[in-house]
Short mmCIF file of C-alpha atoms and ligand atoms in Angstrom, two decimals:
data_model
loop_
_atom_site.label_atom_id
_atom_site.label_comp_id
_atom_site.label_asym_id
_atom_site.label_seq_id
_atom_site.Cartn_x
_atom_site.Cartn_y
_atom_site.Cartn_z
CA UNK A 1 0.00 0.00 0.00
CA UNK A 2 1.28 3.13 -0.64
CA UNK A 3 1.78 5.94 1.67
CA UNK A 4 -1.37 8.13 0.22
CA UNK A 5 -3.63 4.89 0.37
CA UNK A 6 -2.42 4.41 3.97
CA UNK A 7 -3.11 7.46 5.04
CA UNK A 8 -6.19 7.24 4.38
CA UNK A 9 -7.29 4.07 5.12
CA UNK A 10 -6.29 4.73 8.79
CA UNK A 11 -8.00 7.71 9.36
CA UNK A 12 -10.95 6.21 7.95
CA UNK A 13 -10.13 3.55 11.36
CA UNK A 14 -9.48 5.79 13.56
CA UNK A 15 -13.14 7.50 12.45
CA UNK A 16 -15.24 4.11 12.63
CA UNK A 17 -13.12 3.95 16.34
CA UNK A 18 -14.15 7.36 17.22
CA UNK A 19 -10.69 7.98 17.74
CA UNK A 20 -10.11 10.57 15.18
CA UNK A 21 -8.52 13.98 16.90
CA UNK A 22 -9.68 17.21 16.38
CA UNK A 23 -8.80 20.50 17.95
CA UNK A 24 -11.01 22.87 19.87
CA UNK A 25 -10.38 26.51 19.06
CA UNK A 26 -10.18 28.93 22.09
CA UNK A 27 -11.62 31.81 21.58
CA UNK A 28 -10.52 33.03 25.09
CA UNK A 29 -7.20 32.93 27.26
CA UNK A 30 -6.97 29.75 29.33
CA UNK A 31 -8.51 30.28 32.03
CA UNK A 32 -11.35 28.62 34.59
CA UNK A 33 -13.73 30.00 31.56
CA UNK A 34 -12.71 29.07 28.09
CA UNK A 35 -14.98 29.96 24.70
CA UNK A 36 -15.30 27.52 22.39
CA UNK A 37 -17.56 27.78 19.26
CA UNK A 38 -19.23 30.83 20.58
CA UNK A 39 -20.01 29.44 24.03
CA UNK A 40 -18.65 30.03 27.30
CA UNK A 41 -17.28 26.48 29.29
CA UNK A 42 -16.27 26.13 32.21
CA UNK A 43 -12.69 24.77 32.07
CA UNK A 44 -11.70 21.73 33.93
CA UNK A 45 -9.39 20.32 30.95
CA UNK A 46 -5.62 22.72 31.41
CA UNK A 47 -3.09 22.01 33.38
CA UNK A 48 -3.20 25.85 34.77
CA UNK A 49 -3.09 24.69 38.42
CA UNK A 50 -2.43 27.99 39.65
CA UNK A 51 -4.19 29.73 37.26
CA UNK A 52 -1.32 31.75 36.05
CA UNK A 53 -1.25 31.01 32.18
CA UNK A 54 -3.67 34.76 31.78
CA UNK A 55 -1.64 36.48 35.18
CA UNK A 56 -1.80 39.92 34.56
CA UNK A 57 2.03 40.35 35.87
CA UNK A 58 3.57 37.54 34.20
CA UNK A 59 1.75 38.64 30.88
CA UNK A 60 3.53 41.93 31.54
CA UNK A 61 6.66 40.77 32.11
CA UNK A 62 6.86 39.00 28.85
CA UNK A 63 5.91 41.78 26.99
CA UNK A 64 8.34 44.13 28.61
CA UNK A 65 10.84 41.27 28.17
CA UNK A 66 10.15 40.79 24.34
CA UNK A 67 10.35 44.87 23.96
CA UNK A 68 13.68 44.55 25.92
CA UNK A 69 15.20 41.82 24.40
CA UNK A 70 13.47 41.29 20.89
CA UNK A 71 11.27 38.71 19.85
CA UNK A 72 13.81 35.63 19.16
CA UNK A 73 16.73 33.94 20.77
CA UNK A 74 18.79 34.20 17.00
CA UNK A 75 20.60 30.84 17.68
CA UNK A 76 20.84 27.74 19.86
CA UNK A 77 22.34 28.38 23.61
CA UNK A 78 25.91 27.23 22.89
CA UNK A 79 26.00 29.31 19.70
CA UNK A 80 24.80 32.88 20.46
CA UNK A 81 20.95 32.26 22.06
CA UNK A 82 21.58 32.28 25.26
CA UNK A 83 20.79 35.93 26.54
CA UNK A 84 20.91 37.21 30.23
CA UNK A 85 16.95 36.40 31.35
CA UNK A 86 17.89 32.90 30.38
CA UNK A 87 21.12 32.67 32.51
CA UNK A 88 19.10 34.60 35.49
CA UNK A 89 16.36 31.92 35.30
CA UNK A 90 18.55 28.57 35.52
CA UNK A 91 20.26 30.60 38.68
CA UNK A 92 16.51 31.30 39.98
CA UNK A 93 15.45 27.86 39.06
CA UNK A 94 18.65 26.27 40.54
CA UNK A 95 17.94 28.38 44.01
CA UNK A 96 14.76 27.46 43.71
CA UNK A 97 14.43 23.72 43.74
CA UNK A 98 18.04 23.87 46.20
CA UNK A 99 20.19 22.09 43.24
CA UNK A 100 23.63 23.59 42.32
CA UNK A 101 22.52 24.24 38.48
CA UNK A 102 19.69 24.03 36.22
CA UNK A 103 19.29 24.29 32.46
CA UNK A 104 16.56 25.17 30.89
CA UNK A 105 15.31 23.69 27.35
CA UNK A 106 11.93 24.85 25.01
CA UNK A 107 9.64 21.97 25.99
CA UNK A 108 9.28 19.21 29.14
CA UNK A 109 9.58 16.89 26.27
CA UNK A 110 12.47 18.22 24.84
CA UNK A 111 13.84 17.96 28.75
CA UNK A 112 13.31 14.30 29.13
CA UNK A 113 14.49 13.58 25.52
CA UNK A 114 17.72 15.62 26.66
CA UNK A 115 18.11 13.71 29.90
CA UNK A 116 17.70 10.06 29.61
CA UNK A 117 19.75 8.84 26.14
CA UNK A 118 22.12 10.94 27.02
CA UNK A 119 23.31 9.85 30.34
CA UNK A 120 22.24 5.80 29.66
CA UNK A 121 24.07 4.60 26.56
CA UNK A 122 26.01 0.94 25.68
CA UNK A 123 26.76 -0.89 29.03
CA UNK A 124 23.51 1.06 30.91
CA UNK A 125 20.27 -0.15 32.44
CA UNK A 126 17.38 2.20 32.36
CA UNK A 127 14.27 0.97 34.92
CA UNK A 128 11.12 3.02 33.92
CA UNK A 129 7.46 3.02 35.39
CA UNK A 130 5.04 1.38 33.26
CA UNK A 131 2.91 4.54 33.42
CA UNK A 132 5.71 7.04 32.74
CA UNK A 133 5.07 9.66 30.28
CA UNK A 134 5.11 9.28 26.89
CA UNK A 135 8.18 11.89 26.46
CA UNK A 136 10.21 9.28 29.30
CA UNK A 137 9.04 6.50 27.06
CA UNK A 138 10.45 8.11 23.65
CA UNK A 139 12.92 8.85 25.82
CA UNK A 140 13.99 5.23 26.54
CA UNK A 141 13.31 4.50 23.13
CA UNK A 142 16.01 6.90 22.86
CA UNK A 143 18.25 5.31 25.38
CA UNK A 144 17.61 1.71 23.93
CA UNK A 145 19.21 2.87 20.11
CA UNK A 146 21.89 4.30 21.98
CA UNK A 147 22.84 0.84 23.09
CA UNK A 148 21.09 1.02 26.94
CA UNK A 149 19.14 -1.75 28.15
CA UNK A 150 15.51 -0.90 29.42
CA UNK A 151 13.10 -2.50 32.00
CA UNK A 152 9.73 -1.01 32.93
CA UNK A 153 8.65 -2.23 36.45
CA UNK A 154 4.74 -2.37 36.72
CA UNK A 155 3.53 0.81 38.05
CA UNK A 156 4.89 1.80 41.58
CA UNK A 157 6.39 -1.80 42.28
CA UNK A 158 8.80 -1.16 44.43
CA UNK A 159 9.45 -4.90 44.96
CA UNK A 160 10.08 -6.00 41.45
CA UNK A 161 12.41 -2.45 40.88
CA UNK A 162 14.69 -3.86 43.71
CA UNK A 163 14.45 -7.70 41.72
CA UNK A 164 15.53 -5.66 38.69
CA UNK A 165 18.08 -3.18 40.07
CA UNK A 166 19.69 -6.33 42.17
CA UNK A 167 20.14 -9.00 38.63
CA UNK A 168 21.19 -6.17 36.78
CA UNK A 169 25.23 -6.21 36.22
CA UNK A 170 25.13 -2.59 34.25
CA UNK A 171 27.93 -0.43 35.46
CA UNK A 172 25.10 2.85 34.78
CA UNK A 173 21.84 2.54 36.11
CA UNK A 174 18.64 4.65 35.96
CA UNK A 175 15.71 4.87 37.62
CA UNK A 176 13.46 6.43 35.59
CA UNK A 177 9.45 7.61 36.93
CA UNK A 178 6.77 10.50 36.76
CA UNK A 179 6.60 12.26 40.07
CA UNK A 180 2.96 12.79 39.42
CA UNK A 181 1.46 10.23 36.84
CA UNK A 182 -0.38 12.32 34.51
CA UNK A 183 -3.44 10.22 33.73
CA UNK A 184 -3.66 8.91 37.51
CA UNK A 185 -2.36 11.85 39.73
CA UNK A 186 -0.87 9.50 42.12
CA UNK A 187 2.35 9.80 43.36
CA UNK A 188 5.65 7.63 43.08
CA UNK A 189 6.89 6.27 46.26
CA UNK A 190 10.23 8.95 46.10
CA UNK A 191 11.26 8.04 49.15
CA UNK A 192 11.60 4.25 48.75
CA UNK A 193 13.11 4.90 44.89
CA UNK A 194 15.66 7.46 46.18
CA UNK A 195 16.70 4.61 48.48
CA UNK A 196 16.86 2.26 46.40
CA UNK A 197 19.56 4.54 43.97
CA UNK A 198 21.27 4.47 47.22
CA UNK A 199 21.57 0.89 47.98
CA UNK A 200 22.43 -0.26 43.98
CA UNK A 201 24.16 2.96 43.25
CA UNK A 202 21.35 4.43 40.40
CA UNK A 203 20.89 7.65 39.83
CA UNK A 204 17.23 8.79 40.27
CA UNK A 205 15.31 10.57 37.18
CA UNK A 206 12.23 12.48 38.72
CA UNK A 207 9.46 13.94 35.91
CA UNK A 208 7.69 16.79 38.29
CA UNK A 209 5.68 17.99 35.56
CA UNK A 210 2.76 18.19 37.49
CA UNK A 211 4.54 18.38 41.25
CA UNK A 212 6.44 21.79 40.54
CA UNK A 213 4.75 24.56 41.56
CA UNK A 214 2.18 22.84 43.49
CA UNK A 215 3.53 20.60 46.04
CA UNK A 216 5.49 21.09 49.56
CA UNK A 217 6.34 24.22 50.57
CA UNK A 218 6.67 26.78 48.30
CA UNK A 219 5.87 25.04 45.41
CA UNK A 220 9.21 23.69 45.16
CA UNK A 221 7.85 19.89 44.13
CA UNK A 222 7.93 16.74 44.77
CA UNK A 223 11.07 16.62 46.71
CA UNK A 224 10.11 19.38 48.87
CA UNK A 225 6.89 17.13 49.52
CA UNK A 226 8.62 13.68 50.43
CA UNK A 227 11.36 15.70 52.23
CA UNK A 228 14.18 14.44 49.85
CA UNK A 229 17.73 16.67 49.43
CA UNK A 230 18.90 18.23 46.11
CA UNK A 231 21.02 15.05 46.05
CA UNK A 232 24.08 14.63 43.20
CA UNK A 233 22.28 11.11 42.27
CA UNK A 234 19.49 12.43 41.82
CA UNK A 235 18.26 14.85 38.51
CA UNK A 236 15.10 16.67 38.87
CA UNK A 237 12.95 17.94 35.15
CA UNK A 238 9.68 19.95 35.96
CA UNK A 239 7.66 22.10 33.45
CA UNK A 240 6.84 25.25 32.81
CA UNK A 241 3.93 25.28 31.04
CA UNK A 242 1.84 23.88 33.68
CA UNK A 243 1.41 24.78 37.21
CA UNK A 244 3.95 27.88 36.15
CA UNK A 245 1.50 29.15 33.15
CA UNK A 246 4.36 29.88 31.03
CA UNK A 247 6.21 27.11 28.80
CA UNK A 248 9.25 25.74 28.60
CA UNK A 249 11.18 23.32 30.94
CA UNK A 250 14.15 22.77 33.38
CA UNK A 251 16.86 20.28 34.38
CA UNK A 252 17.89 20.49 37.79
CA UNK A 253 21.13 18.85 39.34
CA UNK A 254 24.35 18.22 40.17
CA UNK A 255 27.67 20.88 38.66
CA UNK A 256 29.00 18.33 36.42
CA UNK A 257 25.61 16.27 35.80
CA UNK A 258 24.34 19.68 34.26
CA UNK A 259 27.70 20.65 32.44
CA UNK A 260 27.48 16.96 30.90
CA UNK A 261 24.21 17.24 29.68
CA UNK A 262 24.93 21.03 28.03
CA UNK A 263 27.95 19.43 26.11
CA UNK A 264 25.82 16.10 25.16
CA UNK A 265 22.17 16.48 24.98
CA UNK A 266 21.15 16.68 21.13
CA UNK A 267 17.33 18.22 22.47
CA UNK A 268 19.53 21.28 23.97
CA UNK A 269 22.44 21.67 21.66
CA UNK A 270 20.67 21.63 18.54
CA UNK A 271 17.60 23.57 19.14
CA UNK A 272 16.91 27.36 18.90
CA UNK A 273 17.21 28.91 22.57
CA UNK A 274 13.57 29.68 23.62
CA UNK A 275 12.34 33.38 23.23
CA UNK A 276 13.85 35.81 25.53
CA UNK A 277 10.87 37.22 26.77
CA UNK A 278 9.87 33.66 27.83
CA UNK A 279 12.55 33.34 30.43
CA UNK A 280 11.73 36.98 31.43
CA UNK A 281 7.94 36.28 32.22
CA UNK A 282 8.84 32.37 34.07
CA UNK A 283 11.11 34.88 36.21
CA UNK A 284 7.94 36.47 37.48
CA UNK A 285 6.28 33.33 37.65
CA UNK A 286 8.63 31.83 39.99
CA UNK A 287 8.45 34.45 42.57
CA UNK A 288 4.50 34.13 42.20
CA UNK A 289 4.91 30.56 42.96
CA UNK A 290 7.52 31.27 45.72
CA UNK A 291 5.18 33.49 47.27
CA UNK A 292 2.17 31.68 45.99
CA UNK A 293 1.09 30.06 49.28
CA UNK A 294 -3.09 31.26 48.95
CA UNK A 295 -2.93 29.79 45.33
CA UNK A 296 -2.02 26.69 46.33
CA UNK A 297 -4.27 26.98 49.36
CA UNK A 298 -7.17 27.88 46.78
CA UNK A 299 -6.39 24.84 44.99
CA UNK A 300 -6.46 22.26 47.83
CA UNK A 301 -9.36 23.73 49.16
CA UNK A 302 -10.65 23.14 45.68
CA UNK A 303 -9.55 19.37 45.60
CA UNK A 304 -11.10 18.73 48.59
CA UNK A 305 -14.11 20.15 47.94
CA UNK A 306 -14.50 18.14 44.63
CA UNK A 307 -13.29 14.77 46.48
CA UNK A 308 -15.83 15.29 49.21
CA UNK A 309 -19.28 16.10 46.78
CA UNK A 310 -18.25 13.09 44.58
CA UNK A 311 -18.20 10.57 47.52
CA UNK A 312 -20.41 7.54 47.10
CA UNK A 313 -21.12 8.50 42.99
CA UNK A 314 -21.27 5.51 40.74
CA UNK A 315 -18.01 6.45 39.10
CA UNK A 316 -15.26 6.41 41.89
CA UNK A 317 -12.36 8.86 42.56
CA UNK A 318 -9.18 7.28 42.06
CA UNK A 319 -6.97 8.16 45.25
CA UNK A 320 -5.19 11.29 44.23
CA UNK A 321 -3.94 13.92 46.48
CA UNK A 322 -3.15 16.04 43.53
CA UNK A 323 -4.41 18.66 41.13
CA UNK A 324 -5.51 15.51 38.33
CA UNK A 325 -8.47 14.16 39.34
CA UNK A 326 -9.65 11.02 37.32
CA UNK A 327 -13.18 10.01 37.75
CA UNK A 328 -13.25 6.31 36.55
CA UNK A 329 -16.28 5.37 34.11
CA UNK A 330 -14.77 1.84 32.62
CA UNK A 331 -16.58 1.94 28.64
CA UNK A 332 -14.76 4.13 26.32
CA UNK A 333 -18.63 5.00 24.71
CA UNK A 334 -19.71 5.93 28.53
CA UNK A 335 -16.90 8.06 29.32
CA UNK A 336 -17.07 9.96 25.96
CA UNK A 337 -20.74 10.16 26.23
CA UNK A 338 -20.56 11.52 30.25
CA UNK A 339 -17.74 14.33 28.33
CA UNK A 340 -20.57 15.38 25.92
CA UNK A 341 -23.29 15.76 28.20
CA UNK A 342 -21.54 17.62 30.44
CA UNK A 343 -20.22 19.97 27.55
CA UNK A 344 -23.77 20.50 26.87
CA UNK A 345 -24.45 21.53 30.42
CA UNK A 346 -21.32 23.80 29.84
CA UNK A 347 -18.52 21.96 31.81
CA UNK A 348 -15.75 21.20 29.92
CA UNK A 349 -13.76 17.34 31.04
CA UNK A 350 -12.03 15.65 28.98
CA UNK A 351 -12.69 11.94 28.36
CA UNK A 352 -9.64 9.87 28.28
CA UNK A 353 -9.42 6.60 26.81
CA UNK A 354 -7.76 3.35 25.99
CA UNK A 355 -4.26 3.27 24.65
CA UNK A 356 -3.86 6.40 26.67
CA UNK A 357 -5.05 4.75 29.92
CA UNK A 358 -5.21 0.69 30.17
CA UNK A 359 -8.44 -0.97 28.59
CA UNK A 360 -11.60 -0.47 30.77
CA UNK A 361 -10.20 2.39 32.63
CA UNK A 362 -11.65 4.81 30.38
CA UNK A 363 -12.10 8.26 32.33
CA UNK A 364 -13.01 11.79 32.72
CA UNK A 365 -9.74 13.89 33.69
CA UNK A 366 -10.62 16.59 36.03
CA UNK A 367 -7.67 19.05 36.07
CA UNK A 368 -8.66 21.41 38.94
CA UNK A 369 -7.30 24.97 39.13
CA UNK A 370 -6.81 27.62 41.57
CA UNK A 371 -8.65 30.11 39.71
CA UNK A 372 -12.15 27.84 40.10
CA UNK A 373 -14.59 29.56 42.17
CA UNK A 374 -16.47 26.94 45.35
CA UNK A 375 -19.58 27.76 43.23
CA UNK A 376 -17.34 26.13 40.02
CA UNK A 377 -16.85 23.13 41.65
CA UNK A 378 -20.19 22.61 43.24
CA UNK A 379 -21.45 22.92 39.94
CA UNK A 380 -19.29 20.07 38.23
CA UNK A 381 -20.38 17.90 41.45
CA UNK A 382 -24.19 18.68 41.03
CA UNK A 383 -24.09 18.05 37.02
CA UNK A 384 -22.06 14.59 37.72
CA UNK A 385 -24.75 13.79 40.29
CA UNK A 386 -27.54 14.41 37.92
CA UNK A 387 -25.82 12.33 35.25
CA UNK A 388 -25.33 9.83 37.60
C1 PLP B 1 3.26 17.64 30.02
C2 PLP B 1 4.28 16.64 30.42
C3 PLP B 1 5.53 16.60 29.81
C4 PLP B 1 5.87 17.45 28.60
O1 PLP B 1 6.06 18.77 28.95
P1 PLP B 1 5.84 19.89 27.82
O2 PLP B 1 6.49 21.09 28.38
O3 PLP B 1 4.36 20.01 27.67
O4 PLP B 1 6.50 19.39 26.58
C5 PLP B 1 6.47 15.73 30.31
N1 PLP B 1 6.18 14.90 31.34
C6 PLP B 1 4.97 14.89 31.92
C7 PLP B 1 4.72 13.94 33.06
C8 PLP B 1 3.98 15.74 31.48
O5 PLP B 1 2.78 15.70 32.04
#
């Protein structure tokens, strides 16, 4: 078949699935109220935890920053892109999270392509969650063509990661998870992990895309949360399009870790340094979060208010302390059906479904936000009710 023919003939699958894609336009800056096709949702679909993607301030600072320092970068970092907002950031961002150095890179996916293949090659082990993000799988993919051996451990098994991590004679090892699991919202055992890193002498790579800015004090992560030190084994990525409304991503760790990675990683090297103005308005949005206690107060409030009205509903909660909040409907038709109707009552969830999330697990993805009002999420808990 030739390439035309299969093109088509897979769309025309994923259509008879009801699995083709299509975009939603926003008519609106993300926020808790988004308008789509000429109607106003309410917005329970970003990943604006702290409701800082339309901030006034860090708006402002970018466009100061982009009047300051131009519109583009020009080049790659280690040609002539890296300008002073982007050094003052990775200092910020290295203060910040209590590592000696951070680098900063375009995209979170960029970040975990940079991190993984380039610090496993020939002679390493890589052990990866099963539910790890797709950018930590493509990056193992990665790490497996450059000659590294990979193991995913079933999700959170601590048990068979020390099995693995104890039969495995590689002279580099790599334990490789999600902080926050992005379809679940649980959390990995950090703790137990870090110790394990200890005991087989791994190094620990942590994916806080959805723990930075939100969790332990100050918004400083994950880390912060368990208690766990800026330790030289272990290398910390978070995003900054997320919880920090921005885009863009960091690499946190170690002097010579991060020096390594600026010579090596192809996703940094051979890129186009991120616009100025970018770094200028994440500088704002890191003192926000610094400061940003009430936000994140707001959005556990929030949390627990949704947790507590959906009690007892047919569809159950799965056990997350964080901002993702997956309400579990099993049938991929259900869950897609329980999106529509609540789009039609004007609350926008997301359905997510099978390969994303294993078969029968099919789910609505509440993303709550410190911007949502009490009256917000009553009204997403009275409209699932009457579904019900
Ligand atoms: C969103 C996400 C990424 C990718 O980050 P981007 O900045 O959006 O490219 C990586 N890891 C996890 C766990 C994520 O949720």
């Amino acid at each position: 078949m030739n390439l035309e023919d299969r093109l088509n003939t897979e769309l025309a699958e994923l259509d008879v699935l009801g699995l083709r894609r299509r975009r939603r336009v926003l008519d609106s800056p993300c926020g808790r109220l988004a308008t789509v096709d000429g109607r106003e949702l309410l917005n329970f679909a970003s990943n604006d935890y702290l409701g800082l993607a339309a901030n006034r301030d860090i708006a402002q600072a970018m466009a100061d920053g982009a009047l300051a320092w131009g519109a583009g970068s020009g080049a790659s970092h280690l040609v002539s892109g890296h300008l002073a907002p982007h050094e003052a950031l990775e200092s910020e961002i290295a203060a910040f999270t209590g590592f000696p150095r951070a680098l900063t890179l375009s995209t979170g996916y960029l970040a975990n392509l940079a991190v993984t293949p380039t610090l496993a090659g020939r002679g390493a082990a890589v052990f990866a969650d099963k539910l790890n993000h797709a950018s930590l799988i493509d990056a193992m993919q990665l790490a497996k063509a450059n000659g590294a051996e990979v193991q995913r451990y079933p999700h959170n098994d601590v048990a068979a990661l020390e099995r693995l991590l104890a039969a495995s004679p590689a002279g580099t090892k790599l334990i490789v998870t999600d902080a926050v699991f992005s379809m679940d919202g649980d959390l990995a055992p950090l703790p137990l992990l870090f110790q394990l890193a200890e005991r087989f002498d791994a190094w620990l790579v942590i994916d806080d895309a959805h723990g930075f800015g939100v969790l332990g004090p100050h918004g400083r992560g994950s880390l912060a949360h368990f208690n766990l030190p800026a330790h030289p084994r272990i290398l910390l990525m978070g995003t900054l399009g997320k919880a920090a409304g921005v885009g863009g991503a960091f690499v946190a760790g170690s002097e010579r870790a991060i020096d390594y990675l600026l010579n090596k990683a192809r996703s940094y090297i051979f890129t186009t340094a991120a616009p100025p103005a970018v770094a200028c308005a994440l500088r704002r949005s890191l003192a926000i979060i610094d400061t940003g206690e009430a936000l994140r107060a707001a959005l556990f409030a929030n949390i627990g208010r949704l947790r507590d009205g959906l009690a007892g509903l047919r569809w159950p909660l799965l056990p997350s302390l964080t901002a993702i909040q997956p309400l579990i409907v099993g049938d991929n038709a259900a869950a897609v059906a329980l999106s529509s109707a609540l789009r039609e009552r004007g609350l926008w969830v997301p359905a997510i479904r099978p390969p994303t999330v294993p078969k029968g697990t099919a789910r609505l993805r509440i993303s709550v936000s410190a911007a949502h009002t009490a009256d917000d999420i009553d009204r997403l808990v009275t409209t699932l009710k009457e579904l019900a």
